[in-house]
């Protein structure tokens, strides 16, 4: 593309983060299965696995599974070590690592407790030949200063860097120069494309698309018909490795959308279709930004132009579209019940109270239709 500056973007993700911190604190754990647990406190073993080291994963333990199941899987293993999550401590470790990473970047964006994007274009003069050495220096610096390993992906943009960091783990490095982007993507299954979840994957498989290369051969019109304008166009671009989103220093603190109703009304059924489509937009944006949210708000601007907001705050963060829609409906219903006899003119939906996403589990499956 003419004039588009050539960029070099790194994505750094710490390997089995919480469990690796536990290993660091307690070297006797090194060769044992380590499972970090979030105990809910209801019964001794109720709760979920936060993460596990690779030894435990090989045996079948996964993030999110019930602790009781993990214990069953490791029942025969006398060495298995279960430890309660120490989030605040991991946060301080994270801060120290982010500080190191920031020093290597022209522009820096932390996206979760254990991952960040670094725009290093100036640092290495846009030269991909220098990228391998530079990324290795970063890995070594984190290892020597913090005694933790991370994996790094390098690409011409965030999309490719993010996908590349996941290829070799732990302590991996994958560099994808611009001329190799399409051959990097082509053989991968479409499910590996960022933001393609199981449902989208299934829909694509149904039209005969199994790999990202095959996806890149589908006409954009077809994708827009099947998946809606935004997501259809995203798939078209992403399958070609195109992503122009800059590495942003500033973290956003909320995502909102507002629109005007076709006619002023106090009837919730007339309001909901627009609210739901705003919820779709807000949700998609939260996935793209990799933000989990805790609060859902509605905004109502009345015919007298007075502005009202109502907020619902959850106990835990979520990325659920369902929850946005249900909360927005609830909030509008109770707002309309308590408000004066004035009609609504504009409506808005907002999510806030972010915690950056930790896993790679954010999947768009709510495409149009
Ligand atoms: N995490 C969690 N619950 C999940 C997923 C993740 O509490 N369902 C926490 C624990 C992880 C941390 O977030 O250590 C980072 O998440 P990642 O998805 O990056 O997973 P890991 O760092 O544990 O492993 P990997 O080596 O695959 O990056
Ligand atoms: Ca990680
Ligand atoms: Ca991560």
CSV table of C-alpha atoms and ligand atoms in Angstrom, one decimal:
chain,number,residue,atom,x,y,z
A,1,UNK,CA,0.0,0.0,0.0
A,2,UNK,CA,1.4,3.3,-1.0
A,3,UNK,CA,2.7,5.5,1.8
A,4,UNK,CA,1.8,2.9,4.5
A,5,UNK,CA,4.9,2.9,6.7
A,6,UNK,CA,6.6,-0.5,7.1
A,7,UNK,CA,6.4,-1.5,10.7
A,8,UNK,CA,8.1,-4.1,12.9
A,9,UNK,CA,5.8,-5.2,15.8
A,10,UNK,CA,6.6,-7.6,18.5
A,11,UNK,CA,4.2,-9.6,20.7
A,12,UNK,CA,5.6,-10.9,24.0
A,13,UNK,CA,3.7,-13.5,26.0
A,14,UNK,CA,5.1,-15.0,29.2
A,15,UNK,CA,5.1,-18.8,29.3
A,16,UNK,CA,2.6,-20.5,31.8
A,17,UNK,CA,2.8,-17.3,33.7
A,18,UNK,CA,1.3,-17.8,37.2
A,19,UNK,CA,2.7,-21.4,37.4
A,20,UNK,CA,6.1,-20.2,36.3
A,21,UNK,CA,6.2,-17.6,39.0
A,22,UNK,CA,5.4,-20.3,41.5
A,23,UNK,CA,8.3,-22.5,40.1
A,24,UNK,CA,10.6,-19.5,40.4
A,25,UNK,CA,9.7,-19.0,44.1
A,26,UNK,CA,10.0,-22.7,44.8
A,27,UNK,CA,12.7,-24.4,42.7
A,28,UNK,CA,11.9,-27.8,44.1
A,29,UNK,CA,8.8,-27.6,41.8
A,30,UNK,CA,10.8,-27.5,38.6
A,31,UNK,CA,10.2,-31.1,37.5
A,32,UNK,CA,6.7,-31.5,39.0
A,33,UNK,CA,3.2,-30.8,37.7
A,34,UNK,CA,2.2,-27.4,39.1
A,35,UNK,CA,-1.4,-26.3,39.2
A,36,UNK,CA,-2.4,-22.8,40.2
A,37,UNK,CA,-5.9,-22.8,41.6
A,38,UNK,CA,-8.6,-20.2,42.2
A,39,UNK,CA,-10.4,-21.7,45.3
A,40,UNK,CA,-13.9,-20.5,45.6
A,41,UNK,CA,-14.1,-21.4,49.2
A,42,UNK,CA,-17.4,-23.3,49.1
A,43,UNK,CA,-15.8,-26.6,49.8
A,44,UNK,CA,-12.2,-27.5,50.2
A,45,UNK,CA,-11.6,-28.3,46.5
A,46,UNK,CA,-14.3,-26.2,44.8
A,47,UNK,CA,-13.0,-23.7,42.3
A,48,UNK,CA,-11.2,-23.7,39.0
A,49,UNK,CA,-7.7,-24.1,37.6
A,50,UNK,CA,-6.1,-20.8,36.7
A,51,UNK,CA,-3.2,-22.2,34.9
A,52,UNK,CA,-0.7,-25.1,35.0
A,53,UNK,CA,2.9,-25.7,34.1
A,54,UNK,CA,3.6,-27.7,30.9
A,55,UNK,CA,4.2,-30.9,32.8
A,56,UNK,CA,0.7,-30.8,34.2
A,57,UNK,CA,-0.7,-29.7,30.8
A,58,UNK,CA,0.8,-32.7,29.2
A,59,UNK,CA,-1.0,-34.9,31.6
A,60,UNK,CA,-4.3,-33.2,30.7
A,61,UNK,CA,-4.8,-30.3,33.1
A,62,UNK,CA,-6.2,-27.1,31.5
A,63,UNK,CA,-7.0,-23.5,32.5
A,64,UNK,CA,-10.6,-23.2,33.6
A,65,UNK,CA,-11.2,-26.9,34.5
A,66,UNK,CA,-12.6,-27.7,38.0
A,67,UNK,CA,-9.9,-28.3,40.6
A,68,UNK,CA,-11.5,-31.6,41.5
A,69,UNK,CA,-11.0,-32.8,37.9
A,70,UNK,CA,-7.4,-31.7,37.9
A,71,UNK,CA,-6.9,-33.6,41.2
A,72,UNK,CA,-8.5,-36.7,39.7
A,73,UNK,CA,-6.1,-36.5,36.6
A,74,UNK,CA,-3.1,-36.1,38.9
A,75,UNK,CA,-4.3,-38.6,41.5
A,76,UNK,CA,-1.5,-41.1,40.9
A,77,UNK,CA,1.1,-38.4,40.7
A,78,UNK,CA,2.7,-38.0,44.2
A,79,UNK,CA,4.7,-35.0,43.1
A,80,UNK,CA,1.8,-32.9,41.8
A,81,UNK,CA,1.6,-29.5,43.5
A,82,UNK,CA,-1.5,-27.5,43.9
A,83,UNK,CA,-1.2,-23.9,45.0
A,84,UNK,CA,-3.7,-21.0,45.5
A,85,UNK,CA,-3.5,-18.1,43.1
A,86,UNK,CA,-1.5,-15.1,44.4
A,87,UNK,CA,-2.8,-12.5,42.0
A,88,UNK,CA,-1.3,-9.4,43.7
A,89,UNK,CA,2.1,-10.9,43.7
A,90,UNK,CA,1.9,-11.9,40.0
A,91,UNK,CA,0.8,-8.3,39.3
A,92,UNK,CA,4.0,-6.9,40.8
A,93,UNK,CA,6.0,-9.4,38.8
A,94,UNK,CA,4.1,-8.4,35.7
A,95,UNK,CA,4.8,-4.7,36.4
A,96,UNK,CA,8.6,-5.4,36.6
A,97,UNK,CA,8.5,-7.3,33.3
A,98,UNK,CA,6.5,-4.6,31.6
A,99,UNK,CA,9.0,-2.1,32.7
A,100,UNK,CA,11.8,-4.1,31.0
A,101,UNK,CA,9.8,-4.5,27.8
A,102,UNK,CA,8.8,-0.9,27.6
A,103,UNK,CA,12.5,0.0,27.5
A,104,UNK,CA,12.8,-2.0,24.2
A,105,UNK,CA,9.9,-0.3,22.5
A,106,UNK,CA,9.3,2.9,20.5
A,107,UNK,CA,5.7,2.4,21.4
A,108,UNK,CA,4.4,0.0,24.0
A,109,UNK,CA,1.0,-1.5,24.8
A,110,UNK,CA,0.3,-3.9,27.6
A,111,UNK,CA,-2.7,-6.0,26.7
A,112,UNK,CA,-3.0,-8.3,29.7
A,113,UNK,CA,-1.1,-9.3,32.8
A,114,UNK,CA,1.3,-11.3,30.8
A,115,UNK,CA,1.5,-9.9,27.3
A,116,UNK,CA,2.3,-6.8,25.4
A,117,UNK,CA,2.9,-5.3,22.0
A,118,UNK,CA,6.0,-3.4,21.2
A,119,UNK,CA,6.4,-1.3,18.1
A,120,UNK,CA,10.2,-1.4,17.5
A,121,UNK,CA,10.3,0.0,14.0
A,122,UNK,CA,12.7,2.9,14.8
A,123,UNK,CA,14.8,0.8,17.2
A,124,UNK,CA,15.8,-1.6,14.4
A,125,UNK,CA,15.3,0.8,11.5
A,126,UNK,CA,12.5,-1.3,10.0
A,127,UNK,CA,14.9,-4.1,9.3
A,128,UNK,CA,13.5,-7.5,9.8
A,129,UNK,CA,17.0,-9.0,9.5
A,130,UNK,CA,17.7,-7.4,12.9
A,131,UNK,CA,14.5,-8.6,14.4
A,132,UNK,CA,15.8,-12.0,15.5
A,133,UNK,CA,18.7,-10.6,17.5
A,134,UNK,CA,16.6,-7.9,19.0
A,135,UNK,CA,13.9,-10.3,20.1
A,136,UNK,CA,16.4,-12.7,21.6
A,137,UNK,CA,17.9,-9.8,23.6
A,138,UNK,CA,14.5,-9.1,25.0
A,139,UNK,CA,13.9,-12.8,25.9
A,140,UNK,CA,17.3,-13.0,27.6
A,141,UNK,CA,16.9,-9.7,29.5
A,142,UNK,CA,13.6,-10.9,31.0
A,143,UNK,CA,15.1,-14.3,31.8
A,144,UNK,CA,18.2,-12.8,33.5
A,145,UNK,CA,16.5,-10.0,35.3
A,146,UNK,CA,13.2,-11.7,36.3
A,147,UNK,CA,14.2,-15.4,35.9
A,148,UNK,CA,11.1,-16.0,33.7
A,149,UNK,CA,10.8,-17.2,30.1
A,150,UNK,CA,8.5,-15.6,27.5
A,151,UNK,CA,7.7,-16.3,23.9
A,152,UNK,CA,8.0,-13.7,21.2
A,153,UNK,CA,6.3,-13.2,17.8
A,154,UNK,CA,7.5,-10.6,15.3
A,155,UNK,CA,5.6,-9.4,12.3
A,156,UNK,CA,4.6,-6.4,10.3
A,157,UNK,CA,1.6,-5.8,12.5
A,158,UNK,CA,-0.1,-6.8,15.7
A,159,UNK,CA,-2.2,-9.6,14.1
A,160,UNK,CA,0.8,-11.4,12.8
A,161,UNK,CA,3.0,-10.8,15.8
A,162,UNK,CA,0.2,-12.1,18.1
A,163,UNK,CA,-0.3,-15.3,16.0
A,164,UNK,CA,3.5,-15.8,15.8
A,165,UNK,CA,4.2,-15.6,19.5
A,166,UNK,CA,2.0,-18.6,20.0
A,167,UNK,CA,3.7,-20.9,17.5
A,168,UNK,CA,6.7,-22.0,19.6
A,169,UNK,CA,6.2,-22.2,23.3
A,170,UNK,CA,7.9,-22.0,25.8
A,171,UNK,CA,10.8,-19.7,25.2
A,172,UNK,CA,10.0,-19.5,21.5
A,173,UNK,CA,10.6,-17.0,18.8
A,174,UNK,CA,8.9,-16.7,15.5
A,175,UNK,CA,9.8,-13.9,13.0
A,176,UNK,CA,7.4,-13.4,10.1
A,177,UNK,CA,8.8,-10.9,7.6
A,178,UNK,CA,6.3,-9.1,5.4
A,179,UNK,CA,7.2,-11.2,2.3
A,180,UNK,CA,6.4,-14.4,4.4
A,181,UNK,CA,3.1,-13.3,5.8
A,182,UNK,CA,0.9,-15.1,3.3
A,183,UNK,CA,2.9,-18.4,3.4
A,184,UNK,CA,2.8,-18.2,7.2
A,185,UNK,CA,-1.0,-17.9,7.2
A,186,UNK,CA,-2.0,-20.1,4.3
A,187,UNK,CA,-1.6,-23.6,5.7
A,188,UNK,CA,-3.1,-22.8,9.1
A,189,UNK,CA,-6.6,-23.9,10.0
A,190,UNK,CA,-9.0,-21.0,10.0
A,191,UNK,CA,-9.7,-21.6,13.6
A,192,UNK,CA,-6.2,-20.3,14.3
A,193,UNK,CA,-7.0,-16.9,12.8
A,194,UNK,CA,-7.3,-14.3,15.6
A,195,UNK,CA,-11.0,-13.8,16.5
A,196,UNK,CA,-12.3,-16.9,14.7
A,197,UNK,CA,-14.1,-19.1,17.2
A,198,UNK,CA,-15.6,-22.5,16.9
A,199,UNK,CA,-18.9,-21.3,15.4
A,200,UNK,CA,-17.3,-19.2,12.8
A,201,UNK,CA,-14.9,-22.0,12.0
A,202,UNK,CA,-17.8,-24.4,11.6
A,203,UNK,CA,-19.6,-21.9,9.3
A,204,UNK,CA,-16.5,-21.5,7.2
A,205,UNK,CA,-16.0,-25.3,7.0
A,206,UNK,CA,-19.5,-25.6,5.7
A,207,UNK,CA,-18.7,-23.4,2.7
A,208,UNK,CA,-15.5,-25.5,2.1
A,209,UNK,CA,-13.0,-23.2,3.8
A,210,UNK,CA,-10.7,-25.1,6.1
A,211,UNK,CA,-7.4,-23.1,5.9
A,212,UNK,CA,-6.6,-19.4,6.1
A,213,UNK,CA,-5.3,-19.7,2.6
A,214,UNK,CA,-8.7,-20.9,1.4
A,215,UNK,CA,-10.3,-18.1,3.3
A,216,UNK,CA,-8.2,-15.6,1.5
A,217,UNK,CA,-9.7,-16.8,-1.8
A,218,UNK,CA,-13.3,-16.0,-0.8
A,219,UNK,CA,-14.7,-12.9,-2.3
A,220,UNK,CA,-15.3,-10.1,0.3
A,221,UNK,CA,-18.9,-9.8,-0.8
A,222,UNK,CA,-19.5,-13.4,0.1
A,223,UNK,CA,-17.9,-12.9,3.6
A,224,UNK,CA,-20.0,-9.8,4.2
A,225,UNK,CA,-23.1,-11.6,3.2
A,226,UNK,CA,-22.4,-14.5,5.6
A,227,UNK,CA,-20.8,-12.7,8.5
A,228,UNK,CA,-21.9,-9.0,8.4
A,229,UNK,CA,-20.0,-6.0,7.2
A,230,UNK,CA,-17.6,-5.5,10.0
A,231,UNK,CA,-16.6,-9.1,10.7
A,232,UNK,CA,-16.8,-10.1,7.0
A,233,UNK,CA,-14.3,-7.3,6.1
A,234,UNK,CA,-12.2,-8.3,9.1
A,235,UNK,CA,-12.0,-11.9,7.8
A,236,UNK,CA,-11.1,-10.7,4.4
A,237,UNK,CA,-8.2,-8.5,5.6
A,238,UNK,CA,-7.0,-10.8,8.4
A,239,UNK,CA,-6.7,-13.8,6.0
A,240,UNK,CA,-4.3,-11.6,4.0
A,241,UNK,CA,-2.4,-10.6,7.1
A,242,UNK,CA,-3.6,-7.0,6.8
A,243,UNK,CA,-3.9,-5.1,10.1
A,244,UNK,CA,-3.3,-1.4,10.4
A,245,UNK,CA,-4.2,-1.0,14.1
A,246,UNK,CA,-1.3,0.9,15.8
A,247,UNK,CA,0.5,-0.1,18.9
A,248,UNK,CA,-1.2,2.3,21.3
A,249,UNK,CA,0.3,3.6,24.4
A,250,UNK,CA,-2.9,4.6,26.0
A,251,UNK,CA,-5.2,2.0,27.5
A,252,UNK,CA,-8.9,2.6,26.9
A,253,UNK,CA,-11.1,2.5,29.9
A,254,UNK,CA,-14.5,2.1,28.4
A,255,UNK,CA,-16.2,1.2,25.1
A,256,UNK,CA,-19.5,2.7,24.2
A,257,UNK,CA,-21.9,3.2,21.3
A,258,UNK,CA,-24.8,5.6,20.9
A,259,UNK,CA,-27.4,5.9,18.2
A,260,UNK,CA,-30.7,7.7,17.5
A,261,UNK,CA,-34.0,5.8,17.5
A,262,UNK,CA,-36.1,5.9,14.3
A,263,UNK,CA,-38.8,7.6,16.4
A,264,UNK,CA,-39.0,8.7,20.0
A,265,UNK,CA,-40.6,6.1,22.2
A,266,UNK,CA,-41.1,4.7,25.7
A,267,UNK,CA,-41.8,1.2,24.5
A,268,UNK,CA,-39.0,-1.1,25.4
A,269,UNK,CA,-39.7,-3.4,22.5
A,270,UNK,CA,-39.1,-0.6,20.1
A,271,UNK,CA,-35.9,0.3,21.8
A,272,UNK,CA,-34.4,-3.1,22.1
A,273,UNK,CA,-33.5,-3.9,18.4
A,274,UNK,CA,-31.2,-0.8,18.3
A,275,UNK,CA,-29.8,-1.5,21.8
A,276,UNK,CA,-29.0,-5.1,20.7
A,277,UNK,CA,-27.2,-3.9,17.6
A,278,UNK,CA,-25.2,-1.4,19.7
A,279,UNK,CA,-24.4,-4.2,22.1
A,280,UNK,CA,-23.1,-6.3,19.2
A,281,UNK,CA,-20.7,-3.4,18.2
A,282,UNK,CA,-19.6,-2.8,21.8
A,283,UNK,CA,-19.0,-6.5,22.3
A,284,UNK,CA,-17.0,-6.9,19.1
A,285,UNK,CA,-14.8,-4.0,20.0
A,286,UNK,CA,-14.2,-5.4,23.5
A,287,UNK,CA,-13.0,-8.6,21.8
A,288,UNK,CA,-10.8,-6.8,19.4
A,289,UNK,CA,-9.3,-4.7,22.3
A,290,UNK,CA,-9.0,-7.9,24.3
A,291,UNK,CA,-10.9,-6.4,27.3
A,292,UNK,CA,-13.0,-8.2,29.8
A,293,UNK,CA,-15.5,-5.9,31.5
A,294,UNK,CA,-17.2,-5.8,34.8
A,295,UNK,CA,-19.8,-3.1,34.3
A,296,UNK,CA,-22.6,-2.6,31.7
A,297,UNK,CA,-24.3,0.7,31.4
A,298,UNK,CA,-27.1,2.1,29.4
A,299,UNK,CA,-27.5,5.7,28.3
A,300,UNK,CA,-30.8,7.3,27.5
A,301,UNK,CA,-31.1,10.7,26.0
A,302,UNK,CA,-34.7,11.9,26.2
A,303,UNK,CA,-36.7,14.1,23.9
A,304,UNK,CA,-36.1,16.9,26.4
A,305,UNK,CA,-32.4,16.1,25.9
A,306,UNK,CA,-31.8,15.2,29.5
A,307,UNK,CA,-29.2,12.4,29.8
A,308,UNK,CA,-29.6,9.4,32.1
A,309,UNK,CA,-27.3,6.5,32.7
A,310,UNK,CA,-27.9,3.3,34.6
A,311,UNK,CA,-25.1,0.8,35.4
A,312,UNK,CA,-25.0,-2.8,36.5
A,313,UNK,CA,-21.8,-4.1,37.9
A,314,UNK,CA,-21.0,-7.9,37.9
A,315,UNK,CA,-19.1,-9.8,40.6
A,316,UNK,CA,-16.6,-11.0,38.0
A,317,UNK,CA,-15.4,-9.8,34.6
A,318,UNK,CA,-16.8,-11.3,31.5
A,319,UNK,CA,-16.7,-11.0,27.7
A,320,UNK,CA,-20.2,-12.3,27.2
A,321,UNK,CA,-22.5,-10.7,24.6
A,322,UNK,CA,-25.5,-12.4,26.2
A,323,UNK,CA,-24.7,-10.6,29.5
A,324,UNK,CA,-24.5,-7.2,27.8
A,325,UNK,CA,-27.8,-7.7,26.1
A,326,UNK,CA,-29.6,-9.1,29.1
A,327,UNK,CA,-28.2,-6.4,31.4
A,328,UNK,CA,-29.1,-3.6,28.9
A,329,UNK,CA,-32.7,-4.9,28.6
A,330,UNK,CA,-33.0,-5.1,32.4
A,331,UNK,CA,-31.6,-1.6,32.9
A,332,UNK,CA,-33.9,-0.1,30.2
A,333,UNK,CA,-36.9,-1.8,31.7
A,334,UNK,CA,-36.3,-0.5,35.2
A,335,UNK,CA,-35.3,2.9,33.9
A,336,UNK,CA,-38.5,3.3,31.9
A,337,UNK,CA,-40.5,2.2,34.9
A,338,UNK,CA,-39.1,4.8,37.2
A,339,UNK,CA,-38.7,7.7,34.8
A,340,UNK,CA,-41.2,10.4,34.0
A,341,UNK,CA,-43.4,10.3,31.1
A,342,UNK,CA,-40.8,11.6,28.6
A,343,UNK,CA,-39.9,9.6,25.4
A,344,UNK,CA,-36.4,8.3,24.6
A,345,UNK,CA,-34.7,9.8,21.6
A,346,UNK,CA,-31.2,8.3,21.6
A,347,UNK,CA,-29.8,5.2,23.3
A,348,UNK,CA,-26.4,4.0,24.2
A,349,UNK,CA,-24.6,0.9,25.5
A,350,UNK,CA,-21.3,1.0,27.4
A,351,UNK,CA,-19.0,-1.5,29.0
A,352,UNK,CA,-16.3,-0.6,31.5
A,353,UNK,CA,-14.4,-1.8,34.5
A,354,UNK,CA,-11.9,-3.6,32.3
A,355,UNK,CA,-9.5,-6.3,33.0
A,356,UNK,CA,-7.4,-7.1,30.0
A,357,UNK,CA,-8.0,-10.5,28.7
A,358,UNK,CA,-5.5,-13.1,29.8
A,359,UNK,CA,-6.1,-16.1,27.6
A,360,UNK,CA,-6.5,-16.5,23.8
A,361,UNK,CA,-10.0,-17.5,24.3
A,362,UNK,CA,-11.7,-14.4,22.9
A,363,UNK,CA,-13.7,-15.7,20.0
A,364,UNK,CA,-16.1,-13.9,17.8
A,365,UNK,CA,-19.0,-16.2,17.3
A,366,UNK,CA,-21.8,-13.7,17.0
A,367,UNK,CA,-21.5,-12.9,13.4
A,368,UNK,CA,-24.7,-11.5,11.7
A,369,UNK,CA,-27.5,-14.0,11.1
B,1,LIG,N1,-5.4,-17.2,33.5
B,1,LIG,C1,-6.5,-17.5,34.3
B,1,LIG,N2,-7.6,-18.2,33.8
B,1,LIG,C2,-7.7,-18.6,32.5
B,1,LIG,C3,-6.6,-18.2,31.6
B,1,LIG,C4,-5.5,-17.5,32.1
B,1,LIG,O1,-6.4,-17.2,35.5
B,1,LIG,N3,-8.8,-19.2,32.1
B,1,LIG,C5,-4.3,-16.5,34.0
B,1,LIG,C6,-3.2,-17.5,34.4
B,1,LIG,C7,-2.2,-17.4,33.3
B,1,LIG,C8,-2.3,-16.0,32.9
B,1,LIG,O2,-3.7,-15.6,33.1
B,1,LIG,O3,-0.9,-17.7,33.8
B,1,LIG,C9,-1.9,-15.8,31.5
B,1,LIG,O4,-2.7,-16.5,30.6
B,1,LIG,P1,-2.2,-17.2,29.3
B,1,LIG,O5,-3.4,-17.5,28.4
B,1,LIG,O6,-1.1,-16.4,28.6
B,1,LIG,O7,-1.7,-18.6,29.8
B,1,LIG,P2,-0.3,-19.0,30.4
B,1,LIG,O8,0.6,-17.8,30.5
B,1,LIG,O9,-0.6,-19.7,31.7
B,1,LIG,O10,0.2,-20.1,29.4
B,1,LIG,P3,0.9,-20.0,28.0
B,1,LIG,O11,2.3,-20.5,28.2
B,1,LIG,O12,0.1,-20.8,27.1
B,1,LIG,O13,0.9,-18.5,27.6
B,2,LIG,CA1,1.1,-16.6,28.7
B,3,LIG,CA1,-1.3,-14.3,27.6
